PDB file of C-alpha atoms in Angstrom:
ATOM      1  CA  ALA A   1       0.155  -0.028  -0.187  1.00 55.00           C
ATOM      2  CA  GLN A   2       1.272   3.529  -0.601  1.00 60.00           C
ATOM      3  CA  LYS A   3       2.465   5.109   2.612  1.00 91.00           C
ATOM      4  CA  ILE A   4       3.499   8.492   1.081  1.00 96.00           C
ATOM      5  CA  THR A   5       1.074  10.377  -1.085  1.00 96.00           C
ATOM      6  CA  GLN A   6       1.916  13.554  -3.098  1.00 97.00           C
ATOM      7  CA  THR A   7      -1.053  14.726  -4.916  1.00 95.00           C
ATOM      8  CA  GLN A   8       0.336  17.598  -6.815  1.00 96.00           C
ATOM      9  CA  PRO A   9       2.053  16.259 -10.176  1.00 95.00           C
ATOM     10  CA  GLY A  10       2.765  19.945 -10.711  1.00 96.00           C
ATOM     11  CA  MET A  11       2.700  23.382  -9.191  1.00 96.00           C
ATOM     12  CA  PHE A  12       3.420  26.708 -10.345  1.00 97.00           C
ATOM     13  CA  VAL A  13       4.493  29.813  -8.264  1.00 98.00           C
ATOM     14  CA  GLN A  14       5.614  33.629  -9.184  1.00 98.00           C
ATOM     15  CA  GLU A  15       9.337  34.084  -8.194  1.00 98.00           C
ATOM     16  CA  LYS A  16       9.315  35.770  -4.444  1.00 98.00           C
ATOM     17  CA  GLU A  17       5.893  34.159  -3.417  1.00 98.00           C
ATOM     18  CA  ALA A  18       5.619  31.144  -0.766  1.00 98.00           C
ATOM     19  CA  VAL A  19       4.395  27.956  -1.928  1.00 98.00           C
ATOM     20  CA  THR A  20       3.244  24.931   0.021  1.00 98.00           C
ATOM     21  CA  LEU A  21       3.770  20.744  -1.469  1.00 98.00           C
ATOM     22  CA  ASP A  22       1.715  18.628   0.049  1.00 98.00           C
ATOM     23  CA  CYS A  23       2.303  15.288   1.774  1.00 98.00           C
ATOM     24  CA  THR A  24      -0.014  13.075   3.556  1.00 98.00           C
ATOM     25  CA  TYR A  25       1.342   9.865   4.872  1.00 97.00           C
ATOM     26  CA  ASP A  26       0.118   6.610   6.491  1.00 95.00           C
ATOM     27  CA  THR A  27       1.548   4.587   9.342  1.00 93.00           C
ATOM     28  CA  SER A  28       0.815   3.005  12.657  1.00 91.00           C
ATOM     29  CA  ASP A  29       4.523   2.958  13.936  1.00 91.00           C
ATOM     30  CA  PRO A  30       4.346   5.844  16.589  1.00 93.00           C
ATOM     31  CA  SER A  31       8.142   6.606  15.950  1.00 93.00           C
ATOM     32  CA  TYR A  32       8.559   7.777  12.529  1.00 94.00           C
ATOM     33  CA  GLY A  33      10.635  10.644  10.379  1.00 94.00           C
ATOM     34  CA  LEU A  34       9.409  12.646   7.357  1.00 96.00           C
ATOM     35  CA  PHE A  35      11.729  14.203   4.927  1.00 96.00           C
ATOM     36  CA  TRP A  36      11.651  16.513   2.097  1.00 98.00           C
ATOM     37  CA  TYR A  37      14.307  15.947  -0.868  1.00 98.00           C
ATOM     38  CA  LYS A  38      14.395  18.273  -3.512  1.00 98.00           C
ATOM     39  CA  GLN A  39      16.009  16.840  -7.404  1.00 98.00           C
ATOM     40  CA  PRO A  40      17.103  19.370  -9.696  1.00 98.00           C
ATOM     41  CA  SER A  41      17.615  18.839 -13.472  1.00 96.00           C
ATOM     42  CA  SER A  42      20.743  18.138 -13.053  1.00 96.00           C
ATOM     43  CA  GLY A  43      19.720  14.672 -11.065  1.00 96.00           C
ATOM     44  CA  GLU A  44      21.413  15.026  -7.439  1.00 96.00           C
ATOM     45  CA  MET A  45      19.000  14.279  -4.395  1.00 97.00           C
ATOM     46  CA  ILE A  46      19.665  16.882  -2.053  1.00 96.00           C
ATOM     47  CA  PHE A  47      17.987  17.091   1.412  1.00 96.00           C
ATOM     48  CA  LEU A  48      16.161  19.683   2.812  1.00 97.00           C
ATOM     49  CA  ILE A  49      14.426  19.259   6.044  1.00 97.00           C
ATOM     50  CA  TYR A  50      13.545  16.526   8.764  1.00 96.00           C
ATOM     51  CA  GLN A  51      10.662  16.046  10.599  1.00 96.00           C
ATOM     52  CA  GLY A  52      10.533  13.467  13.550  1.00 94.00           C
ATOM     53  CA  SER A  53       7.150  12.306  14.711  1.00 95.00           C
ATOM     54  CA  TYR A  54       7.891  13.175  18.420  1.00 95.00           C
ATOM     55  CA  ASP A  55       9.066  16.421  17.195  1.00 93.00           C
ATOM     56  CA  GLN A  56       7.096  19.222  19.403  1.00 91.00           C
ATOM     57  CA  GLN A  57       7.445  21.819  17.136  1.00 95.00           C
ATOM     58  CA  ASN A  58       7.763  22.437  12.825  1.00 96.00           C
ATOM     59  CA  ALA A  59      11.028  21.830  11.691  1.00 96.00           C
ATOM     60  CA  THR A  60      12.207  24.888   9.569  1.00 96.00           C
ATOM     61  CA  GLU A  61      15.396  25.136   7.660  1.00 95.00           C
ATOM     62  CA  GLY A  62      15.731  28.624   5.954  1.00 97.00           C
ATOM     63  CA  ARG A  63      13.470  29.303   3.303  1.00 98.00           C
ATOM     64  CA  TYR A  64      12.065  26.013   4.178  1.00 98.00           C
ATOM     65  CA  SER A  65       9.515  25.252   6.512  1.00 98.00           C
ATOM     66  CA  LEU A  66       7.381  21.836   7.258  1.00 98.00           C
ATOM     67  CA  ASN A  67       3.892  22.020   8.181  1.00 97.00           C
ATOM     68  CA  PHE A  68       3.566  19.007  10.383  1.00 97.00           C
ATOM     69  CA  GLN A  69       0.081  18.224  11.494  1.00 96.00           C
ATOM     70  CA  LYS A  70       0.077  14.811  12.765  1.00 95.00           C
ATOM     71  CA  ALA A  71      -3.143  14.327  13.532  1.00 95.00           C
ATOM     72  CA  ARG A  72      -4.226  14.518   9.954  1.00 96.00           C
ATOM     73  CA  LYS A  73      -0.590  12.907   8.655  1.00 96.00           C
ATOM     74  CA  SER A  74       0.335  15.253   6.895  1.00 97.00           C
ATOM     75  CA  ALA A  75       3.824  17.039   6.362  1.00 98.00           C
ATOM     76  CA  ASN A  76       3.536  19.689   3.846  1.00 98.00           C
ATOM     77  CA  LEU A  77       6.553  21.513   2.584  1.00 98.00           C
ATOM     78  CA  VAL A  78       6.747  25.431   2.572  1.00 98.00           C
ATOM     79  CA  ILE A  79       8.838  27.130   0.314  1.00 98.00           C
ATOM     80  CA  SER A  80       9.026  31.294   1.380  1.00 97.00           C
ATOM     81  CA  ALA A  81      10.086  33.796  -1.320  1.00 97.00           C
ATOM     82  CA  SER A  82      10.395  31.278  -3.581  1.00 98.00           C
ATOM     83  CA  GLN A  83      13.852  31.334  -6.724  1.00 98.00           C
ATOM     84  CA  LEU A  84      14.095  30.602  -9.890  1.00 98.00           C
ATOM     85  CA  GLY A  85      16.418  27.669  -8.485  1.00 97.00           C
ATOM     86  CA  ASP A  86      13.942  26.423  -6.656  1.00 98.00           C
ATOM     87  CA  SER A  87      12.238  24.897  -9.662  1.00 98.00           C
ATOM     88  CA  ALA A  88      12.612  20.971  -9.124  1.00 98.00           C
ATOM     89  CA  MET A  89      11.313  18.042  -8.330  1.00 98.00           C
ATOM     90  CA  TYR A  90      10.402  17.644  -4.556  1.00 98.00           C
ATOM     91  CA  PHE A  91      10.295  14.248  -2.633  1.00 98.00           C
ATOM     92  CA  CYS A  92       8.332  13.669   0.671  1.00 98.00           C
ATOM     93  CA  ALA A  93       9.666  10.389   2.530  1.00 96.00           C
ATOM     94  CA  MET A  94       9.126   8.571   5.573  1.00 95.00           C
ATOM     95  CA  ARG A  95      11.181   6.622   7.464  1.00 93.00           C
ATOM     96  CA  GLU A  96       9.350   4.150  10.142  1.00 90.00           C
ATOM     97  CA  GLY A  97      11.397   3.423  13.280  1.00 84.00           C
ATOM     98  CA  GLU A  98      14.587   1.366  12.114  1.00 81.00           C
ATOM     99  CA  ASP A  99      12.551   0.432   8.798  1.00 82.00           C
ATOM    100  CA  ASP A 100      13.063   1.505   5.144  1.00 86.00           C
ATOM    101  CA  MET A 101      12.749   4.978   3.545  1.00 90.00           C
ATOM    102  CA  ARG A 102       9.642   5.485   0.888  1.00 93.00           C
ATOM    103  CA  PHE A 103       9.379   7.960  -1.246  1.00 96.00           C
ATOM    104  CA  GLY A 104       6.222   9.593  -2.839  1.00 96.00           C
ATOM    105  CA  ALA A 105       5.891  10.212  -6.651  1.00 96.00           C
ATOM    106  CA  GLY A 106       7.280  13.926  -6.372  1.00 97.00           C
ATOM    107  CA  THR A 107       6.012  17.361  -7.100  1.00 98.00           C
ATOM    108  CA  ARG A 108       7.443  19.227 -10.028  1.00 98.00           C
ATOM    109  CA  LEU A 109       7.938  23.030  -8.990  1.00 98.00           C
ATOM    110  CA  THR A 110       8.081  25.507 -11.270  1.00 98.00           C
ATOM    111  CA  VAL A 111       8.677  29.062 -10.342  1.00 98.00           C
ATOM    112  CA  LYS A 112       8.197  31.424 -12.703  1.00 97.00           C
ATOM    113  CA  PRO A 113       9.624  35.462 -13.423  1.00 96.00           C
TER     114      PRO A 113
ATOM    115  CA  ASP B   1      33.884  14.323   4.126  1.00 66.00           C
ATOM    116  CA  ALA B   2      33.627  13.792  -0.069  1.00 79.00           C
ATOM    117  CA  GLY B   3      29.980  12.791   0.709  1.00 94.00           C
ATOM    118  CA  VAL B   4      28.508   8.944  -0.806  1.00 97.00           C
ATOM    119  CA  ILE B   5      30.310   8.057  -3.681  1.00 98.00           C
ATOM    120  CA  GLN B   6      29.014   6.141  -6.601  1.00 98.00           C
ATOM    121  CA  SER B   7      30.932   4.685  -9.540  1.00 97.00           C
ATOM    122  CA  PRO B   8      30.448   4.603 -12.628  1.00 98.00           C
ATOM    123  CA  ARG B   9      28.375   7.699 -13.045  1.00 97.00           C
ATOM    124  CA  HIS B  10      27.268   6.201 -16.424  1.00 98.00           C
ATOM    125  CA  GLU B  11      27.400   2.813 -17.518  1.00 98.00           C
ATOM    126  CA  VAL B  12      26.303   1.800 -21.205  1.00 98.00           C
ATOM    127  CA  THR B  13      26.074  -2.418 -21.688  1.00 97.00           C
ATOM    128  CA  GLU B  14      24.621  -4.845 -23.486  1.00 97.00           C
ATOM    129  CA  MET B  15      21.992  -6.886 -22.835  1.00 97.00           C
ATOM    130  CA  GLY B  16      22.724 -10.385 -21.292  1.00 97.00           C
ATOM    131  CA  GLN B  17      26.152  -8.302 -19.665  1.00 98.00           C
ATOM    132  CA  GLU B  18      26.838  -8.244 -15.958  1.00 98.00           C
ATOM    133  CA  VAL B  19      26.746  -4.958 -14.151  1.00 98.00           C
ATOM    134  CA  THR B  20      28.295  -4.312 -11.216  1.00 98.00           C
ATOM    135  CA  LEU B  21      27.426  -0.544  -9.255  1.00 98.00           C
ATOM    136  CA  ARG B  22      29.533   0.479  -6.554  1.00 98.00           C
ATOM    137  CA  CYS B  23      28.746   2.515  -3.739  1.00 98.00           C
ATOM    138  CA  LYS B  24      30.954   4.349  -0.779  1.00 98.00           C
ATOM    139  CA  PRO B  25      29.146   5.438   2.107  1.00 97.00           C
ATOM    140  CA  ILE B  26      29.609   8.462   4.417  1.00 96.00           C
ATOM    141  CA  SER B  27      32.028   6.889   7.526  1.00 94.00           C
ATOM    142  CA  GLY B  28      30.228   6.298  10.557  1.00 93.00           C
ATOM    143  CA  HIS B  29      27.110   5.791   8.830  1.00 95.00           C
ATOM    144  CA  ASP B  30      25.109   2.983  10.171  1.00 94.00           C
ATOM    145  CA  TYR B  31      22.509   2.722   7.051  1.00 96.00           C
ATOM    146  CA  LEU B  32      23.030   2.044   3.423  1.00 97.00           C
ATOM    147  CA  PHE B  33      20.094   2.266   0.969  1.00 97.00           C
ATOM    148  CA  TRP B  34      19.833   1.263  -2.863  1.00 98.00           C
ATOM    149  CA  TYR B  35      17.128   2.906  -4.777  1.00 97.00           C
ATOM    150  CA  ARG B  36      16.438   2.964  -8.752  1.00 98.00           C
ATOM    151  CA  GLN B  37      14.937   5.732 -10.264  1.00 98.00           C
ATOM    152  CA  THR B  38      12.672   5.452 -13.567  1.00 96.00           C
ATOM    153  CA  MET B  39       9.826   7.890 -15.052  1.00 93.00           C
ATOM    154  CA  MET B  40       7.328   5.136 -14.878  1.00 93.00           C
ATOM    155  CA  ARG B  41       8.089   3.885 -11.293  1.00 92.00           C
ATOM    156  CA  GLY B  42       9.552   6.672  -9.260  1.00 93.00           C
ATOM    157  CA  LEU B  43      12.164   6.050  -6.752  1.00 96.00           C
ATOM    158  CA  GLU B  44      12.495   2.399  -5.432  1.00 95.00           C
ATOM    159  CA  LEU B  45      14.093   0.927  -3.098  1.00 95.00           C
ATOM    160  CA  LEU B  46      15.598  -2.032  -4.002  1.00 96.00           C
ATOM    161  CA  ILE B  47      17.587  -2.914  -0.609  1.00 96.00           C
ATOM    162  CA  TYR B  48      18.568  -1.628   2.912  1.00 96.00           C
ATOM    163  CA  PHE B  49      21.598  -2.667   5.143  1.00 97.00           C
ATOM    164  CA  ASN B  50      22.273  -2.197   8.830  1.00 95.00           C
ATOM    165  CA  ASN B  51      25.826  -2.535   9.856  1.00 95.00           C
ATOM    166  CA  ASN B  52      26.686  -4.069   6.700  1.00 96.00           C
ATOM    167  CA  VAL B  53      23.702  -6.805   7.164  1.00 96.00           C
ATOM    168  CA  PRO B  54      20.980  -6.437   4.764  1.00 96.00           C
ATOM    169  CA  ILE B  55      18.039  -6.155   6.471  1.00 95.00           C
ATOM    170  CA  ASP B  56      15.199  -5.757   3.742  1.00 92.00           C
ATOM    171  CA  ASP B  57      15.479  -6.898   0.375  1.00 93.00           C
ATOM    172  CA  SER B  58      11.881  -7.084  -0.751  1.00 92.00           C
ATOM    173  CA  GLY B  59      12.369  -4.446  -3.073  1.00 92.00           C
ATOM    174  CA  MET B  60      14.815  -6.446  -5.274  1.00 95.00           C
ATOM    175  CA  PRO B  61      12.762  -7.456  -8.616  1.00 88.00           C
ATOM    176  CA  GLU B  62      14.389 -10.527  -9.661  1.00 86.00           C
ATOM    177  CA  ASP B  63      16.902 -13.105  -8.717  1.00 92.00           C
ATOM    178  CA  ARG B  64      19.147 -11.335 -11.410  1.00 96.00           C
ATOM    179  CA  PHE B  65      19.445  -8.439  -8.721  1.00 97.00           C
ATOM    180  CA  SER B  66      21.831  -8.946  -5.628  1.00 97.00           C
ATOM    181  CA  ALA B  67      23.511  -6.339  -3.162  1.00 98.00           C
ATOM    182  CA  LYS B  68      26.550  -6.809  -0.630  1.00 97.00           C
ATOM    183  CA  MET B  69      28.157  -5.061   1.704  1.00 98.00           C
ATOM    184  CA  PRO B  70      31.269  -6.804   2.236  1.00 97.00           C
ATOM    185  CA  ASN B  71      32.499  -3.727   4.908  1.00 95.00           C
ATOM    186  CA  ALA B  72      31.322  -0.484   6.473  1.00 95.00           C
ATOM    187  CA  SER B  73      33.096   1.222   3.159  1.00 95.00           C
ATOM    188  CA  PHE B  74      31.854  -0.424   0.402  1.00 96.00           C
ATOM    189  CA  SER B  75      28.570  -1.866  -1.302  1.00 98.00           C
ATOM    190  CA  THR B  76      27.748  -3.236  -4.412  1.00 98.00           C
ATOM    191  CA  LEU B  77      24.477  -3.928  -6.596  1.00 98.00           C
ATOM    192  CA  LYS B  78      24.786  -6.342  -9.418  1.00 98.00           C
ATOM    193  CA  ILE B  79      22.937  -7.258 -11.903  1.00 97.00           C
ATOM    194  CA  GLN B  80      23.194 -10.705 -14.426  1.00 97.00           C
ATOM    195  CA  PRO B  81      21.995 -10.593 -16.589  1.00 96.00           C
ATOM    196  CA  SER B  82      20.983  -7.317 -17.348  1.00 97.00           C
ATOM    197  CA  GLU B  83      18.003  -6.735 -19.833  1.00 97.00           C
ATOM    198  CA  PRO B  84      16.531  -3.379 -21.167  1.00 97.00           C
ATOM    199  CA  ARG B  85      14.018  -2.723 -18.506  1.00 96.00           C
ATOM    200  CA  ASP B  86      16.824  -2.164 -16.037  1.00 97.00           C
ATOM    201  CA  SER B  87      17.780   0.668 -17.275  1.00 98.00           C
ATOM    202  CA  ALA B  88      17.362   3.081 -15.232  1.00 98.00           C
ATOM    203  CA  VAL B  89      19.424   5.756 -12.657  1.00 98.00           C
ATOM    204  CA  TYR B  90      20.387   3.387  -9.371  1.00 98.00           C
ATOM    205  CA  PHE B  91      20.942   5.871  -6.619  1.00 98.00           C
ATOM    206  CA  CYS B  92      22.681   5.050  -3.029  1.00 98.00           C
ATOM    207  CA  ALA B  93      22.355   6.844  -0.113  1.00 97.00           C
ATOM    208  CA  SER B  94      23.477   6.215   3.487  1.00 96.00           C
ATOM    209  CA  GLY B  95      22.932   7.793   6.851  1.00 93.00           C
ATOM    210  CA  PRO B  96      21.149   8.921   9.272  1.00 91.00           C
ATOM    211  CA  GLY B  97      23.566  12.169   9.620  1.00 86.00           C
ATOM    212  CA  VAL B  98      22.819  16.032  10.198  1.00 82.00           C
ATOM    213  CA  ASP B  99      21.943  16.024   6.851  1.00 78.00           C
ATOM    214  CA  GLY B 100      19.326  13.332   7.127  1.00 86.00           C
ATOM    215  CA  TYR B 101      20.386  10.763   4.175  1.00 93.00           C
ATOM    216  CA  THR B 102      22.826  11.530   2.002  1.00 96.00           C
ATOM    217  CA  PHE B 103      22.632  10.120  -1.698  1.00 97.00           C
ATOM    218  CA  GLY B 104      25.048   9.386  -4.213  1.00 97.00           C
ATOM    219  CA  SER B 105      25.113  10.907  -7.032  1.00 97.00           C
ATOM    220  CA  GLY B 106      23.748   7.991  -8.926  1.00 98.00           C
ATOM    221  CA  THR B 107      24.705   5.555 -11.752  1.00 98.00           C
ATOM    222  CA  ARG B 108      22.483   6.010 -15.167  1.00 98.00           C
ATOM    223  CA  LEU B 109      22.401   2.770 -16.313  1.00 98.00           C
ATOM    224  CA  THR B 110      21.420   2.148 -19.866  1.00 98.00           C
ATOM    225  CA  VAL B 111      20.776  -1.610 -21.454  1.00 98.00           C
ATOM    226  CA  VAL B 112      20.976  -2.313 -24.989  1.00 97.00           C
TER     227      VAL B 112
END
């Protein structure tokens, strides 16, 4: 069963505006971690941000923040002040306990000048 | 640290040949994951290791695929014999670290 769902195949945002990329997950394990990665057209996978299931506060890293809503099992990525260089594929991933780490299908973000 | 190092970056081989992909994880990382990425199937987990021990290989598509981690510094993913449908980008990733799980640059495999 698909455990990580990214429902937006593609998103557009105007430069300098904020954008939210959706991610929902399914798990019965109380201990899990949620990750977001960026994959530019060059192909490398770049770690952006991490949220642990027991973390009380939403994670932030510079212009990236994770809107963690545990009861709704969602972990949306918010990118503030979008830049042209933010155009890329974005993947949400989950790791349950000490188990495997699985990825969603990804969202392609295009930043318009 | 040089990060996760994968080799080769590109591999073109003929159907039926053996292919070996290599990965050097970041020192001190306990876990190593192998993924395959295609347009149709996205990022698929093939196998992962904890302290050099394979934990779950249920993602390995067929017996043609095998993976080893003989020590903490090295892992291989072997395909024998290779088929055109194996064409994909293969990533390895290690962690956890301060930057989550770090991916290598990937190996783009083309089987003709």
